[in-house]
Amino acid sequence: MGIDLHTHSTASDGTFRPSQLVKMAFDAGLQAFALTDHDTISGVREALDASKEIGIECIAGVEISVSLGNGSAHMLGYLFDPDHKELNESLEDFKNSRDERNVKIIQKLNDLGIEITLEDVLRQKDDKDEGSSLGRPHFAKAMIEKGAVVSFNEAFDRYLGKNRPAYAERRRATAEEAVALIHQAGGLAVLAHPKWVKAEGKELERLVESLADAGLDGLECHYTDHSEKETQTFISLAERLGLLVTGGSDFHGEAKPDTRLGVGKGNLNIPYELLQKLKAAAKC
Ligand code: AMP
Ligand code: ZN
Ligand code: FE
Ligand code: FE
């Protein structure tokens, strides 16, 4: 039972199609789930259609890569209008900046002596939809296929991770811009996995506070990689700042085999009540 408000499909770097995810969420007994692909909503229509057929509540979502303070973060958007013009245009922009970055990563890998082409990476993606997004996990997969590394971890630790030699930056929206964009499209903005925001203690609190001032709606307190203590700390912060509490597994299918839909690494059981509050805030 329960809900899962953070999942990825083949529209970004997950390994199951949106319609398969819907079926899996139903089979897992979830009451509702949200599809939150990286920088794209190209899988949302398929998920919404399948959810009506299968009979499980599905929420339109997205996970936007943003800059925050001196670092980066992920901003989740929920319950927006998937046909909103500005939202779709901005996501197209984000995709273009991703495409430019991807070419830079290929160049860097080639310079490091790894023979790999963009076609090798694109081949890792089942979803050939124009709007689907290509991410570093696809690079990692292609590098394993080429025999350049033996595992995802090695690919990130040696090459693709932040500050590693094949890492390339890209233009990102600021967290505040992403909040405004999601609001424009009628949705709610939630800061994803605060544990992974590169700031600690008071600095993290200050960043979340300034985002709350900028209109942030919620904080993803329940998350696969949050300890019980971290979850409680984030819930207290959300309560103090008047933010909604959300949660999800960050399910990626076989790309992250130890994280399961709805339950994460076994630590999650997210009550439907949190989604009710989210919907009440979005007035739908
Ligand atoms: P991208 O959207 O291309 O920047 O890639 C981000 C995705 O790469 C995240 O969703 C993670 O699933 C994955 N990722 C990022 N850092 C690591 C890492 N150190 N090890 C394994 N996967 C990672
Ligand atoms: Zn991902
Ligand atoms: Fe994320
Ligand atoms: Fe995610």
mmCIF file of N, CA, C and O in Angstrom, residues 216-270:
data_model
loop_
_atom_site.group_PDB
_atom_site.id
_atom_site.type_symbol
_atom_site.label_atom_id
_atom_site.label_comp_id
_atom_site.label_asym_id
_atom_site.label_seq_id
_atom_site.Cartn_x
_atom_site.Cartn_y
_atom_site.Cartn_z
ATOM 1 N N LEU A 216 8.714 27.731 -2.999
ATOM 2 C CA LEU A 216 8.778 26.264 -2.960
ATOM 3 C C LEU A 216 7.585 25.722 -2.176
ATOM 4 O O LEU A 216 7.209 26.286 -1.150
ATOM 5 N N ASP A 217 6.984 24.626 -2.666
ATOM 6 C CA ASP A 217 5.790 24.088 -2.011
ATOM 7 C C ASP A 217 6.081 22.924 -1.072
ATOM 8 O O ASP A 217 5.353 22.715 -0.118
ATOM 9 N N GLY A 218 7.111 22.142 -1.394
ATOM 10 C CA GLY A 218 7.299 20.937 -0.577
ATOM 11 C C GLY A 218 8.727 20.438 -0.544
ATOM 12 O O GLY A 218 9.596 20.911 -1.290
ATOM 13 N N LEU A 219 8.957 19.473 0.338
ATOM 14 C CA LEU A 219 10.278 18.880 0.533
ATOM 15 C C LEU A 219 10.112 17.353 0.514
ATOM 16 O O LEU A 219 9.238 16.798 1.188
ATOM 17 N N GLU A 220 10.963 16.694 -0.270
ATOM 18 C CA GLU A 220 10.891 15.229 -0.379
ATOM 19 C C GLU A 220 11.589 14.605 0.831
ATOM 20 O O GLU A 220 12.763 14.237 0.776
ATOM 21 N N CYS A 221 10.846 14.485 1.908
ATOM 22 C CA CYS A 221 11.425 14.015 3.170
ATOM 23 C C CYS A 221 11.623 12.506 3.194
ATOM 24 O O CYS A 221 12.593 12.016 3.757
ATOM 25 N N HIS A 222 10.667 11.771 2.626
ATOM 26 C CA HIS A 222 10.770 10.309 2.572
ATOM 27 C C HIS A 222 11.483 9.941 1.282
ATOM 28 O O HIS A 222 10.993 10.238 0.187
ATOM 29 N N TYR A 223 12.644 9.315 1.408
ATOM 30 C CA TYR A 223 13.439 9.012 0.222
ATOM 31 C C TYR A 223 14.318 7.802 0.507
ATOM 32 O O TYR A 223 14.811 7.626 1.630
ATOM 33 N N THR A 224 14.519 7.001 -0.519
ATOM 34 C CA THR A 224 15.289 5.755 -0.393
ATOM 35 C C THR A 224 16.576 5.906 0.423
ATOM 36 O O THR A 224 16.861 5.093 1.296
ATOM 37 N N ASP A 225 17.350 6.949 0.129
ATOM 38 C CA ASP A 225 18.663 7.071 0.769
ATOM 39 C C ASP A 225 18.641 7.865 2.069
ATOM 40 O O ASP A 225 19.700 8.133 2.641
ATOM 41 N N HIS A 226 17.465 8.281 2.536
ATOM 42 C CA HIS A 226 17.398 9.000 3.810
ATOM 43 C C HIS A 226 17.310 8.005 4.964
ATOM 44 O O HIS A 226 16.493 7.087 4.933
ATOM 45 N N SER A 227 18.126 8.228 5.972
ATOM 46 C CA SER A 227 17.996 7.412 7.185
ATOM 47 C C SER A 227 16.741 7.882 7.927
ATOM 48 O O SER A 227 16.193 8.942 7.625
ATOM 49 N N GLU A 228 16.327 7.091 8.900
ATOM 50 C CA GLU A 228 15.160 7.456 9.708
ATOM 51 C C GLU A 228 15.370 8.839 10.339
ATOM 52 O O GLU A 228 14.482 9.683 10.357
ATOM 53 N N LYS A 229 16.598 9.061 10.820
ATOM 54 C CA LYS A 229 16.934 10.324 11.482
ATOM 55 C C LYS A 229 16.865 11.485 10.477
ATOM 56 O O LYS A 229 16.312 12.548 10.772
ATOM 57 N N GLU A 230 17.418 11.275 9.286
ATOM 58 C CA GLU A 230 17.382 12.330 8.267
ATOM 59 C C GLU A 230 15.939 12.646 7.873
ATOM 60 O O GLU A 230 15.558 13.815 7.719
ATOM 61 N N THR A 231 15.132 11.593 7.737
ATOM 62 C CA THR A 231 13.723 11.798 7.383
ATOM 63 C C THR A 231 13.060 12.693 8.423
ATOM 64 O O THR A 231 12.371 13.662 8.080
ATOM 65 N N GLN A 232 13.286 12.399 9.686
ATOM 66 C CA GLN A 232 12.683 13.195 10.761
ATOM 67 C C GLN A 232 13.195 14.631 10.747
ATOM 68 O O GLN A 232 12.425 15.581 10.956
ATOM 69 N N THR A 233 14.487 14.797 10.501
ATOM 70 C CA THR A 233 15.063 16.148 10.445
ATOM 71 C C THR A 233 14.406 16.955 9.324
ATOM 72 O O THR A 233 14.052 18.123 9.496
ATOM 73 N N PHE A 234 14.231 16.316 8.155
ATOM 74 C CA PHE A 234 13.635 17.029 7.028
ATOM 75 C C PHE A 234 12.144 17.319 7.272
ATOM 76 O O PHE A 234 11.648 18.368 6.881
ATOM 77 N N ILE A 235 11.460 16.387 7.940
ATOM 78 C CA ILE A 235 10.044 16.637 8.253
ATOM 79 C C ILE A 235 9.931 17.839 9.193
ATOM 80 O O ILE A 235 9.081 18.728 9.001
ATOM 81 N N SER A 236 10.812 17.919 10.191
ATOM 82 C CA SER A 236 10.790 19.064 11.117
ATOM 83 C C SER A 236 11.049 20.358 10.363
ATOM 84 O O SER A 236 10.392 21.380 10.612
ATOM 85 N N LEU A 237 12.020 20.317 9.439
ATOM 86 C CA LEU A 237 12.330 21.520 8.649
ATOM 87 C C LEU A 237 11.116 21.925 7.817
ATOM 88 O O LEU A 237 10.747 23.104 7.757
ATOM 89 N N ALA A 238 10.486 20.936 7.167
ATOM 90 C CA ALA A 238 9.304 21.226 6.344
ATOM 91 C C ALA A 238 8.202 21.847 7.197
ATOM 92 O O ALA A 238 7.572 22.840 6.802
ATOM 93 N N GLU A 239 7.996 21.295 8.386
ATOM 94 C CA GLU A 239 6.945 21.820 9.270
ATOM 95 C C GLU A 239 7.253 23.254 9.673
ATOM 96 O O GLU A 239 6.384 24.122 9.652
ATOM 97 N N ARG A 240 8.513 23.496 10.006
ATOM 98 C CA ARG A 240 8.901 24.853 10.435
ATOM 99 C C ARG A 240 8.683 25.869 9.318
ATOM 100 O O ARG A 240 8.285 27.007 9.561
ATOM 101 N N LEU A 241 8.914 25.441 8.068
ATOM 102 C CA LEU A 241 8.818 26.378 6.945
ATOM 103 C C LEU A 241 7.459 26.334 6.251
ATOM 104 O O LEU A 241 7.246 26.998 5.239
ATOM 105 N N GLY A 242 6.552 25.529 6.778
ATOM 106 C CA GLY A 242 5.226 25.432 6.170
ATOM 107 C C GLY A 242 5.243 24.757 4.807
ATOM 108 O O GLY A 242 4.447 25.084 3.918
ATOM 109 N N LEU A 243 6.163 23.807 4.621
ATOM 110 C CA LEU A 243 6.254 23.089 3.345
ATOM 111 C C LEU A 243 5.521 21.750 3.425
ATOM 112 O O LEU A 243 5.474 21.131 4.494
ATOM 113 N N LEU A 244 4.982 21.319 2.302
ATOM 114 C CA LEU A 244 4.359 20.003 2.229
ATOM 115 C C LEU A 244 5.448 18.940 2.303
ATOM 116 O O LEU A 244 6.584 19.177 1.882
ATOM 117 N N VAL A 245 5.072 17.781 2.832
ATOM 118 C CA VAL A 245 6.004 16.652 2.914
ATOM 119 C C VAL A 245 5.641 15.665 1.795
ATOM 120 O O VAL A 245 4.474 15.336 1.629
ATOM 121 N N THR A 246 6.640 15.246 1.012
ATOM 122 C CA THR A 246 6.371 14.216 -0.003
ATOM 123 C C THR A 246 7.401 13.097 0.136
ATOM 124 O O THR A 246 8.291 13.161 0.992
ATOM 125 N N GLY A 247 7.284 12.110 -0.753
ATOM 126 C CA GLY A 247 8.260 11.029 -0.705
ATOM 127 C C GLY A 247 8.186 10.120 -1.901
ATOM 128 O O GLY A 247 7.151 10.021 -2.567
ATOM 129 N N GLY A 248 9.304 9.482 -2.185
ATOM 130 C CA GLY A 248 9.343 8.540 -3.296
ATOM 131 C C GLY A 248 10.618 7.730 -3.287
ATOM 132 O O GLY A 248 11.560 8.008 -2.541
ATOM 133 N N SER A 249 10.626 6.702 -4.144
ATOM 134 C CA SER A 249 11.740 5.746 -4.139
ATOM 135 C C SER A 249 12.873 6.146 -5.064
ATOM 136 O O SER A 249 14.008 5.740 -4.867
ATOM 137 N N ASP A 250 12.575 6.926 -6.129
ATOM 138 C CA ASP A 250 13.551 7.185 -7.199
ATOM 139 C C ASP A 250 13.841 5.894 -7.948
ATOM 140 O O ASP A 250 14.977 5.607 -8.310
ATOM 141 N N PHE A 251 12.774 5.155 -8.185
ATOM 142 C CA PHE A 251 12.871 3.886 -8.915
ATOM 143 C C PHE A 251 13.382 4.131 -10.328
ATOM 144 O O PHE A 251 12.893 5.016 -11.026
ATOM 145 N N HIS A 252 14.415 3.351 -10.738
ATOM 146 C CA HIS A 252 14.960 3.432 -12.100
ATOM 147 C C HIS A 252 14.909 2.080 -12.801
ATOM 148 O O HIS A 252 15.556 1.895 -13.833
ATOM 149 N N GLY A 253 14.223 1.096 -12.216
ATOM 150 C CA GLY A 253 14.217 -0.244 -12.799
ATOM 151 C C GLY A 253 15.568 -0.897 -12.635
ATOM 152 O O GLY A 253 16.223 -0.734 -11.601
ATOM 153 N N GLU A 254 15.999 -1.603 -13.686
ATOM 154 C CA GLU A 254 17.240 -2.368 -13.584
ATOM 155 C C GLU A 254 18.490 -1.491 -13.528
ATOM 156 O O GLU A 254 19.590 -1.977 -13.251
ATOM 157 N N ALA A 255 18.333 -0.184 -13.802
ATOM 158 C CA ALA A 255 19.489 0.707 -13.715
ATOM 159 C C ALA A 255 19.934 0.874 -12.253
ATOM 160 O O ALA A 255 21.086 1.195 -11.986
ATOM 161 N N LYS A 256 18.993 0.683 -11.321
ATOM 162 C CA LYS A 256 19.332 0.725 -9.888
ATOM 163 C C LYS A 256 18.589 -0.429 -9.241
ATOM 164 O O LYS A 256 17.557 -0.235 -8.597
ATOM 165 N N PRO A 257 19.100 -1.659 -9.426
ATOM 166 C CA PRO A 257 18.326 -2.852 -9.054
ATOM 167 C C PRO A 257 18.005 -2.978 -7.565
ATOM 168 O O PRO A 257 17.080 -3.687 -7.207
ATOM 169 N N ASP A 258 18.769 -2.281 -6.715
ATOM 170 C CA ASP A 258 18.478 -2.426 -5.277
ATOM 171 C C ASP A 258 17.390 -1.481 -4.785
ATOM 172 O O ASP A 258 17.018 -1.507 -3.621
ATOM 173 N N THR A 259 16.887 -0.622 -5.673
ATOM 174 C CA THR A 259 15.808 0.299 -5.286
ATOM 175 C C THR A 259 14.499 -0.172 -5.911
ATOM 176 O O THR A 259 14.387 -0.252 -7.131
ATOM 177 N N ARG A 260 13.524 -0.495 -5.065
ATOM 178 C CA ARG A 260 12.257 -1.036 -5.566
ATOM 179 C C ARG A 260 11.122 -0.026 -5.502
ATOM 180 O O ARG A 260 11.112 0.863 -4.642
ATOM 181 N N LEU A 261 10.209 -0.194 -6.440
ATOM 182 C CA LEU A 261 9.052 0.693 -6.531
ATOM 183 C C LEU A 261 8.294 0.708 -5.199
ATOM 184 O O LEU A 261 8.062 -0.344 -4.615
ATOM 185 N N GLY A 262 7.954 1.898 -4.738
ATOM 186 C CA GLY A 262 7.131 2.014 -3.526
ATOM 187 C C GLY A 262 7.899 1.888 -2.228
ATOM 188 O O GLY A 262 7.656 2.640 -1.288
ATOM 189 N N VAL A 263 8.839 0.953 -2.174
ATOM 190 C CA VAL A 263 9.511 0.683 -0.887
ATOM 191 C C VAL A 263 10.983 1.076 -0.857
ATOM 192 O O VAL A 263 11.628 1.003 0.186
ATOM 193 N N GLY A 264 11.538 1.498 -1.983
ATOM 194 C CA GLY A 264 12.957 1.861 -2.012
ATOM 195 C C GLY A 264 13.825 0.672 -1.650
ATOM 196 O O GLY A 264 13.717 -0.389 -2.254
ATOM 197 N N LYS A 265 14.670 0.837 -0.647
ATOM 198 C CA LYS A 265 15.498 -0.285 -0.197
ATOM 199 C C LYS A 265 14.810 -1.018 0.952
ATOM 200 O O LYS A 265 15.460 -1.650 1.783
ATOM 201 N N GLY A 266 13.487 -0.891 0.994
ATOM 202 C CA GLY A 266 12.715 -1.585 2.029
ATOM 203 C C GLY A 266 12.318 -0.659 3.157
ATOM 204 O O GLY A 266 11.599 -1.049 4.077
ATOM 205 N N ASN A 267 12.785 0.592 3.085
ATOM 206 C CA ASN A 267 12.589 1.525 4.200
ATOM 207 C C ASN A 267 11.368 2.433 4.033
ATOM 208 O O ASN A 267 11.037 3.194 4.928
ATOM 209 N N LEU A 268 10.699 2.371 2.868
ATOM 210 C CA LEU A 268 9.631 3.351 2.612
ATOM 211 C C LEU A 268 8.235 2.752 2.748
ATOM 212 O O LEU A 268 7.991 1.611 2.375
ATOM 213 N N ASN A 269 7.327 3.566 3.263
ATOM 214 C CA ASN A 269 5.899 3.241 3.276
ATOM 215 C C ASN A 269 5.196 4.589 3.363
ATOM 216 O O ASN A 269 4.927 5.102 4.430
ATOM 217 N N ILE A 270 4.958 5.194 2.199
ATOM 218 C CA ILE A 270 4.540 6.594 2.150
ATOM 219 C C ILE A 270 3.014 6.686 2.107
ATOM 220 O O ILE A 270 2.389 6.143 1.196
#
